Amino acid sequence: MALLSIRDLDVRYPAAGRLVPAVRGVNLSLCEREILGIVGESGSGKTVSCLSLMGLLGPRAEASGTVHFDGRDIDVADVVHDRRQGLLPLAMIFQDATGGLNPIRTVGSQIAEIFVHRDGASQKAALDKAVELLESVGIREPRERASSYPHQMSGGMNQRVMIAMALAASPRVLIADEPTTALDVTVQAQICKLLRLLVEREGLSIIFVSHDLDLVTSFCDRVAVMYRGEVVECETSEEIRRAPKHPYTAALFAAIPGHRPPFSQLEEIPQNLDVSPAIPAAQIDLPKVDMTPRLPSEPVERPAMIEVSDVAYHFAKRRWLSRSTHVTKAVDGISFSVPAGTTFGIIGESGCGKSTLASLLIGDRAPQSGSISVGGHSMAELLANGRRAYANRVQMVAQDHYGSMDRRQTVGPQIEEACHIHFPNRPIARRREDALRMLKAVGLDETHYAKLPHQLSGGQRQRVAIARALIVEPDILICDEPTSALDVSIQAQVLNLLLKLQRELELTILLISHDIRVVAHMSHAIGVMRAGVMVEQGPAQEVLTNPRHAYSRSLFAAAPTSRRVENPMSLPGTEPLLKDAVP
Amino acid sequence: MTRTVLTAVARLVITVLLAVTFVFVILRVSGDPARALLPVDAPEDQIAAVRAEWGLDKPLPEQYVTYVMKLASGDFGLSLNDRQPALRVVVEKIPSTLLLMGTGLVIAFTVGSALGLLAASYRGRAPDRLIMSLAIFVHSIPSFLFGILLILLFAVALRLLPSGGGPSLLHLLMPAAVIGLSQAGVVARFVRSSTLEVLAQPYITVASLKPLPRWYFIRAHVLPGSALPLLTLFGFSLGGIIAGAAIVESVFAWPGVGRFLVFSVARRDVAVVQTIVVLVATMMAFANLATDLLYAIFDPRLRTS
């Protein structure tokens, strides 16, 4: 018997003089002690469905439908604008845990205030209860931590505090909206383990919203897949993994790197996929995808394009009037070499120094020791003739596709500008021709030439960024988290594009990512970074299947993968539950 | 925390020293002080005598050091007016100016904050637009005009308040209102935007989900965040108020430092003018020191690192 069920939920927002549906006819049910996953890409309505239960849709939203909770029938219209949750014992946690806590109040007081104002508890009794709750969500030294401020804690710890705060409201159902998306994979595994523990111990039921199909199908009991405001499939995790019924689910799986052999083409989900229930799933045509690997996964002997030997970069921070100097070894003695035309993938969690390494490689900072050489020439030698000579060979694609563009200039001229800087003698007509040719190469056309960055989608912007980097005909492309801000289906397009370009242009790619699946799919060789050091590197297959370093092993174990997890409680949580972020 | 205090104090000392140096340089480049002191047709030997008496014949660096040392020991020279020590004459007038400025500040921050909060809670609707137009309006009327208009209304037409003089509570009302209301406009704009910024923060959404009474939610989660930027404004607006005090005090004949400054400039009373400049600079520096320290107290993110 379901504890909570939602029937025929419709949510509409007024826009341009009419009501635009955000969620259409959604039916969901949640059993007691169950974790229900809701998965979908941005705009699929997964978050809106949850917010409507919490009264957080905003005053302009219109909603209809019924909620059936524990034997009572409640009209959605009654809860949709009621934040106080007079009707439903629900609590919610969010993606940005640190932002969700008041920065100028201690975490303990933010939990304790609930007991003071709801139960009339004394300040001291309330704080004691808060400390108890902090302990129950796995925060060590809870009494000391209760008097800490959010900025003094890690993201994972703040998420635990958020969970404790949610529990303070004694909810029956916890709604978790992308609670681990901003966290490192090892911390993500710990938070998931904590949520599972709360189900077992407190009898909580959880709705877990995520964009990551691998994560929800390994962690949740049942999974609802949402697409364009509708639930297209709702099944047990095992069933969805084994045999997804709806073509969108199947396509979503096929878009995730890791479900196809490395270097093979990923599924690109068409933007106009018609999934209306009237059409039987079998009749929906998805383009057939060529599954053959596009590059030899066995690296052939090729000359090294990048050689990095013993490079170090330390940030020394010396405080005024202080004798001690605090040194952060962002990059500490890293060596590797990348054969021409291959991809070297670098995996690491936040703060491991991978972005500092990228800035060293594009010549943004000079290494304090060690040397970098490109195509047999040392970086110093190339930089001696000005940055241009170096930039001619090494280009970069950044994670922030919007921030890396001029918002007031159309994208065509931005591509031409790079061409003009590097080939000043090229006639203007030829420049335009080159820019158009490059746009075609990245799968765009002349209609995109005169668009402003905000008129393009995220995936299109990232294509433009790639075009802009490649127009100067570099040998090396450094991609720093190139797809981390994109939806899975768009990620698939960009990764496919990179594979195609590498094949056609003999590009050497340095791919930096926190996502092991992306790196595994794209790389010939892999390096694992931690605290400025490359703890392990080698051919991709070898590192992935047989990691030698303990850190690589725990990192790979914590990451959601295509592997099937038999018992969710055995979800690889690496170290014990109470251990927070890896130092 | 100790380091924050030390840095702030060091900044204070540097600011005051810069102000003192500025006064010194201005006095030296604006002509020979000895000539300025004497009648235009004074004989050369008399000028030389005055120079020797005041130490103006010594090399500039030496003069500078003597000057700074004297200021440090509290010797600001003699006022032209009955040869009283300049410092004493000025200090006598400080309380009435502080009273006026303090009342003005209280009016500015209470009225301004209230209007700003009101505007923020009616964002985009009629009360918001009205308050914001009013804020720009009061801030853009020159204070002397505002003052004269008030005198015409309350002193001349209605005969409710004295047009000038003081210091007394009745005399205080109009000048304090002029100072307070023109600053209240700025405060209101500031409070409105910082409140809207706070209301958009995710932690407000989270807090609004807790079973908390509305008054507590506003007092504990909304107000502290939206009041923090007011500290910066406090430092700024103090400067504006001090500058404005010279005009407002003159308009309302309020017996304070500002009016005395205008009077002394007209009489070329160098000792008094430099005393006021140095004191005002010191006060400003202290106000900013206080701002920095208050930030460190109220914002935990600045306290630890």
mmCIF file of N, CA, C and O in Angstrom, chain A residues 241-295:
data_model
loop_
_atom_site.group_PDB
_atom_site.id
_atom_site.type_symbol
_atom_site.label_atom_id
_atom_site.label_comp_id
_atom_site.label_asym_id
_atom_site.label_seq_id
_atom_site.Cartn_x
_atom_site.Cartn_y
_atom_site.Cartn_z
ATOM 1 N N ARG A 241 17.239 -1.486 -15.424
ATOM 2 C CA ARG A 241 18.586 -1.795 -15.861
ATOM 3 C C ARG A 241 18.590 -2.968 -16.854
ATOM 4 O O ARG A 241 19.337 -2.960 -17.828
ATOM 5 N N ARG A 242 17.768 -3.950 -16.517
ATOM 6 C CA ARG A 242 17.780 -5.163 -17.330
ATOM 7 C C ARG A 242 17.163 -4.900 -18.700
ATOM 8 O O ARG A 242 17.774 -5.184 -19.725
ATOM 9 N N ALA A 243 15.948 -4.329 -18.690
ATOM 10 C CA ALA A 243 15.257 -4.152 -19.955
ATOM 11 C C ALA A 243 14.391 -2.903 -19.922
ATOM 12 O O ALA A 243 13.219 -2.971 -19.568
ATOM 13 N N PRO A 244 14.970 -1.765 -20.208
ATOM 14 C CA PRO A 244 14.162 -0.544 -20.221
ATOM 15 C C PRO A 244 13.065 -0.656 -21.269
ATOM 16 O O PRO A 244 13.325 -1.078 -22.402
ATOM 17 N N LYS A 245 11.832 -0.335 -20.883
ATOM 18 C CA LYS A 245 10.715 -0.533 -21.807
ATOM 19 C C LYS A 245 10.571 0.626 -22.767
ATOM 20 O O LYS A 245 10.277 0.468 -23.928
ATOM 21 N N HIS A 246 10.738 1.836 -22.234
ATOM 22 C CA HIS A 246 10.502 2.994 -23.072
ATOM 23 C C HIS A 246 11.769 3.353 -23.871
ATOM 24 O O HIS A 246 12.868 3.311 -23.330
ATOM 25 N N PRO A 247 11.590 3.692 -25.143
ATOM 26 C CA PRO A 247 12.778 4.013 -25.946
ATOM 27 C C PRO A 247 13.595 5.182 -25.379
ATOM 28 O O PRO A 247 14.823 5.216 -25.535
ATOM 29 N N TYR A 248 12.910 6.114 -24.685
ATOM 30 C CA TYR A 248 13.683 7.232 -24.128
ATOM 31 C C TYR A 248 14.642 6.731 -23.055
ATOM 32 O O TYR A 248 15.801 7.145 -22.994
ATOM 33 N N THR A 249 14.142 5.813 -22.197
ATOM 34 C CA THR A 249 15.009 5.261 -21.158
ATOM 35 C C THR A 249 16.200 4.545 -21.780
ATOM 36 O O THR A 249 17.346 4.720 -21.352
ATOM 37 N N ALA A 250 15.889 3.746 -22.799
ATOM 38 C CA ALA A 250 16.966 3.008 -23.467
ATOM 39 C C ALA A 250 17.971 3.988 -24.065
ATOM 40 O O ALA A 250 19.193 3.801 -23.956
ATOM 41 N N ALA A 251 17.443 5.058 -24.675
ATOM 42 C CA ALA A 251 18.331 6.037 -25.291
ATOM 43 C C ALA A 251 19.168 6.754 -24.243
ATOM 44 O O ALA A 251 20.355 7.044 -24.445
ATOM 45 N N LEU A 252 18.546 7.025 -23.093
ATOM 46 C CA LEU A 252 19.270 7.714 -22.024
ATOM 47 C C LEU A 252 20.427 6.844 -21.534
ATOM 48 O O LEU A 252 21.535 7.328 -21.305
ATOM 49 N N PHE A 253 20.178 5.549 -21.387
ATOM 50 C CA PHE A 253 21.256 4.637 -21.005
ATOM 51 C C PHE A 253 22.364 4.663 -22.056
ATOM 52 O O PHE A 253 23.543 4.732 -21.734
ATOM 53 N N ALA A 254 21.931 4.603 -23.322
ATOM 54 C CA ALA A 254 22.924 4.522 -24.386
ATOM 55 C C ALA A 254 23.705 5.817 -24.555
ATOM 56 O O ALA A 254 24.738 5.850 -25.207
ATOM 57 N N ALA A 255 23.164 6.896 -23.977
ATOM 58 C CA ALA A 255 23.883 8.177 -24.071
ATOM 59 C C ALA A 255 24.965 8.290 -23.015
ATOM 60 O O ALA A 255 25.873 9.113 -23.132
ATOM 61 N N ILE A 256 24.865 7.474 -21.963
ATOM 62 C CA ILE A 256 25.855 7.562 -20.895
ATOM 63 C C ILE A 256 27.095 6.779 -21.296
ATOM 64 O O ILE A 256 27.005 5.612 -21.653
ATOM 65 N N PRO A 257 28.238 7.419 -21.232
ATOM 66 C CA PRO A 257 29.448 6.660 -21.530
ATOM 67 C C PRO A 257 29.578 5.542 -20.502
ATOM 68 O O PRO A 257 29.241 5.727 -19.339
ATOM 69 N N GLY A 258 30.054 4.405 -20.908
ATOM 70 C CA GLY A 258 30.199 3.300 -19.968
ATOM 71 C C GLY A 258 29.238 2.172 -20.297
ATOM 72 O O GLY A 258 29.430 1.040 -19.884
ATOM 73 N N HIS A 259 28.153 2.495 -21.047
ATOM 74 C CA HIS A 259 27.236 1.440 -21.460
ATOM 75 C C HIS A 259 27.566 0.951 -22.871
ATOM 76 O O HIS A 259 26.919 0.072 -23.403
ATOM 77 N N ARG A 260 28.536 1.606 -23.473
ATOM 78 C CA ARG A 260 28.978 1.229 -24.817
ATOM 79 C C ARG A 260 30.483 1.062 -24.728
ATOM 80 O O ARG A 260 31.125 1.640 -23.850
ATOM 81 N N PRO A 261 31.074 0.330 -25.653
ATOM 82 C CA PRO A 261 32.530 0.180 -25.596
ATOM 83 C C PRO A 261 33.219 1.539 -25.723
ATOM 84 O O PRO A 261 32.677 2.450 -26.350
ATOM 85 N N PRO A 262 34.395 1.668 -25.150
ATOM 86 C CA PRO A 262 35.132 2.924 -25.257
ATOM 87 C C PRO A 262 35.286 3.333 -26.721
ATOM 88 O O PRO A 262 35.414 2.478 -27.598
ATOM 89 N N PHE A 263 35.267 4.613 -26.973
ATOM 90 C CA PHE A 263 35.470 5.232 -28.287
ATOM 91 C C PHE A 263 34.309 4.995 -29.259
ATOM 92 O O PHE A 263 34.350 5.452 -30.379
ATOM 93 N N SER A 264 33.291 4.244 -28.818
ATOM 94 C CA SER A 264 32.172 4.056 -29.732
ATOM 95 C C SER A 264 31.260 5.273 -29.647
ATOM 96 O O SER A 264 31.358 6.073 -28.725
ATOM 97 N N GLN A 265 30.364 5.366 -30.634
ATOM 98 C CA GLN A 265 29.488 6.526 -30.654
ATOM 99 C C GLN A 265 28.386 6.377 -29.610
ATOM 100 O O GLN A 265 27.793 5.313 -29.461
ATOM 101 N N LEU A 266 28.101 7.461 -28.899
ATOM 102 C CA LEU A 266 27.054 7.435 -27.888
ATOM 103 C C LEU A 266 25.732 7.822 -28.536
ATOM 104 O O LEU A 266 25.698 8.522 -29.537
ATOM 105 N N GLU A 267 24.646 7.367 -27.907
ATOM 106 C CA GLU A 267 23.320 7.696 -28.411
ATOM 107 C C GLU A 267 23.057 9.191 -28.308
ATOM 108 O O GLU A 267 23.256 9.798 -27.268
ATOM 109 N N GLU A 268 22.632 9.786 -29.415
ATOM 110 C CA GLU A 268 22.235 11.184 -29.344
ATOM 111 C C GLU A 268 20.718 11.225 -29.393
ATOM 112 O O GLU A 268 20.112 10.856 -30.381
ATOM 113 N N ILE A 269 20.109 11.678 -28.299
ATOM 114 C CA ILE A 269 18.643 11.666 -28.237
ATOM 115 C C ILE A 269 18.122 12.852 -29.031
ATOM 116 O O ILE A 269 18.468 13.985 -28.757
ATOM 117 N N PRO A 270 17.278 12.596 -30.029
ATOM 118 C CA PRO A 270 16.762 13.718 -30.820
ATOM 119 C C PRO A 270 15.909 14.630 -29.939
ATOM 120 O O PRO A 270 15.226 14.168 -29.027
ATOM 121 N N GLN A 271 15.981 15.927 -30.217
ATOM 122 C CA GLN A 271 15.300 16.880 -29.355
ATOM 123 C C GLN A 271 13.788 16.824 -29.506
ATOM 124 O O GLN A 271 13.058 17.277 -28.669
ATOM 125 N N ASN A 272 13.290 16.265 -30.628
ATOM 126 C CA ASN A 272 11.849 16.296 -30.855
ATOM 127 C C ASN A 272 11.228 14.913 -30.734
ATOM 128 O O ASN A 272 10.230 14.615 -31.364
ATOM 129 N N LEU A 273 11.840 14.078 -29.929
ATOM 130 C CA LEU A 273 11.335 12.722 -29.720
ATOM 131 C C LEU A 273 9.879 12.778 -29.241
ATOM 132 O O LEU A 273 9.576 13.423 -28.250
ATOM 133 N N ASP A 274 8.983 12.116 -29.974
ATOM 134 C CA ASP A 274 7.578 12.147 -29.586
ATOM 135 C C ASP A 274 7.287 10.983 -28.653
ATOM 136 O O ASP A 274 7.388 9.827 -29.018
ATOM 137 N N VAL A 275 6.931 11.295 -27.422
ATOM 138 C CA VAL A 275 6.721 10.216 -26.461
ATOM 139 C C VAL A 275 5.301 10.213 -25.919
ATOM 140 O O VAL A 275 5.034 9.654 -24.896
ATOM 141 N N SER A 276 4.392 10.866 -26.637
ATOM 142 C CA SER A 276 3.024 10.909 -26.127
ATOM 143 C C SER A 276 2.496 9.486 -25.976
ATOM 144 O O SER A 276 2.754 8.625 -26.816
ATOM 145 N N PRO A 277 1.757 9.221 -24.893
ATOM 146 C CA PRO A 277 1.364 7.840 -24.570
ATOM 147 C C PRO A 277 0.571 7.180 -25.686
ATOM 148 O O PRO A 277 0.492 5.956 -25.751
ATOM 149 N N ALA A 278 -0.033 7.975 -26.592
ATOM 150 C CA ALA A 278 -0.832 7.406 -27.666
ATOM 151 C C ALA A 278 0.006 6.539 -28.606
ATOM 152 O O ALA A 278 -0.484 5.600 -29.200
ATOM 153 N N ILE A 279 1.269 6.866 -28.702
ATOM 154 C CA ILE A 279 2.120 6.108 -29.610
ATOM 155 C C ILE A 279 2.772 4.954 -28.852
ATOM 156 O O ILE A 279 3.449 5.162 -27.856
ATOM 157 N N PRO A 280 2.537 3.719 -29.262
ATOM 158 C CA PRO A 280 3.187 2.589 -28.592
ATOM 159 C C PRO A 280 4.700 2.689 -28.731
ATOM 160 O O PRO A 280 5.208 3.157 -29.767
ATOM 161 N N ALA A 281 5.383 2.271 -27.666
ATOM 162 C CA ALA A 281 6.830 2.433 -27.615
ATOM 163 C C ALA A 281 7.518 1.852 -28.849
ATOM 164 O O ALA A 281 8.465 2.429 -29.372
ATOM 165 N N ALA A 282 6.991 0.702 -29.310
ATOM 166 C CA ALA A 282 7.667 0.022 -30.405
ATOM 167 C C ALA A 282 7.670 0.853 -31.680
ATOM 168 O O ALA A 282 8.503 0.660 -32.564
ATOM 169 N N GLN A 283 6.699 1.780 -31.772
ATOM 170 C CA GLN A 283 6.603 2.533 -33.012
ATOM 171 C C GLN A 283 7.495 3.775 -33.038
ATOM 172 O O GLN A 283 7.584 4.458 -34.035
ATOM 173 N N ILE A 284 8.061 4.108 -31.887
ATOM 174 C CA ILE A 284 8.898 5.300 -31.873
ATOM 175 C C ILE A 284 10.249 4.954 -32.486
ATOM 176 O O ILE A 284 10.936 4.039 -32.028
ATOM 177 N N ASP A 285 10.570 5.673 -33.522
ATOM 178 C CA ASP A 285 11.821 5.376 -34.208
ATOM 179 C C ASP A 285 12.959 6.183 -33.636
ATOM 180 O O ASP A 285 12.916 7.405 -33.590
ATOM 181 N N LEU A 286 13.957 5.475 -33.180
ATOM 182 C CA LEU A 286 15.166 6.166 -32.755
ATOM 183 C C LEU A 286 16.208 5.902 -33.829
ATOM 184 O O LEU A 286 16.255 4.809 -34.386
ATOM 185 N N PRO A 287 16.989 6.875 -34.150
ATOM 186 C CA PRO A 287 18.016 6.643 -35.149
ATOM 187 C C PRO A 287 18.924 5.494 -34.720
ATOM 188 O O PRO A 287 19.290 5.395 -33.541
ATOM 189 N N LYS A 288 19.234 4.641 -35.650
ATOM 190 C CA LYS A 288 20.132 3.523 -35.320
ATOM 191 C C LYS A 288 21.552 4.060 -35.157
ATOM 192 O O LYS A 288 22.017 4.882 -35.939
ATOM 193 N N VAL A 289 22.171 3.608 -34.101
ATOM 194 C CA VAL A 289 23.501 4.136 -33.816
ATOM 195 C C VAL A 289 24.558 3.092 -34.122
ATOM 196 O O VAL A 289 24.413 1.925 -33.785
ATOM 197 N N ASP A 290 25.582 3.543 -34.760
ATOM 198 C CA ASP A 290 26.705 2.696 -35.096
ATOM 199 C C ASP A 290 27.499 2.393 -33.825
ATOM 200 O O ASP A 290 27.992 3.281 -33.166
ATOM 201 N N MET A 291 27.559 1.129 -33.478
ATOM 202 C CA MET A 291 28.166 0.776 -32.201
ATOM 203 C C MET A 291 29.665 0.502 -32.288
ATOM 204 O O MET A 291 30.308 0.261 -31.278
ATOM 205 N N THR A 292 30.203 0.482 -33.508
ATOM 206 C CA THR A 292 31.604 0.104 -33.597
ATOM 207 C C THR A 292 32.508 1.179 -33.020
ATOM 208 O O THR A 292 32.279 2.360 -33.232
ATOM 209 N N PRO A 293 33.533 0.755 -32.292
ATOM 210 C CA PRO A 293 34.487 1.727 -31.752
ATOM 211 C C PRO A 293 35.111 2.533 -32.885
ATOM 212 O O PRO A 293 35.383 1.991 -33.945
ATOM 213 N N ARG A 294 35.272 3.808 -32.649
ATOM 214 C CA ARG A 294 35.745 4.683 -33.702
ATOM 215 C C ARG A 294 37.262 4.841 -33.753
ATOM 216 O O ARG A 294 37.824 5.289 -34.714
ATOM 217 N N LEU A 295 37.905 4.525 -32.663
ATOM 218 C CA LEU A 295 39.359 4.658 -32.656
ATOM 219 C C LEU A 295 39.927 3.349 -32.150
ATOM 220 O O LEU A 295 39.280 2.663 -31.368
#
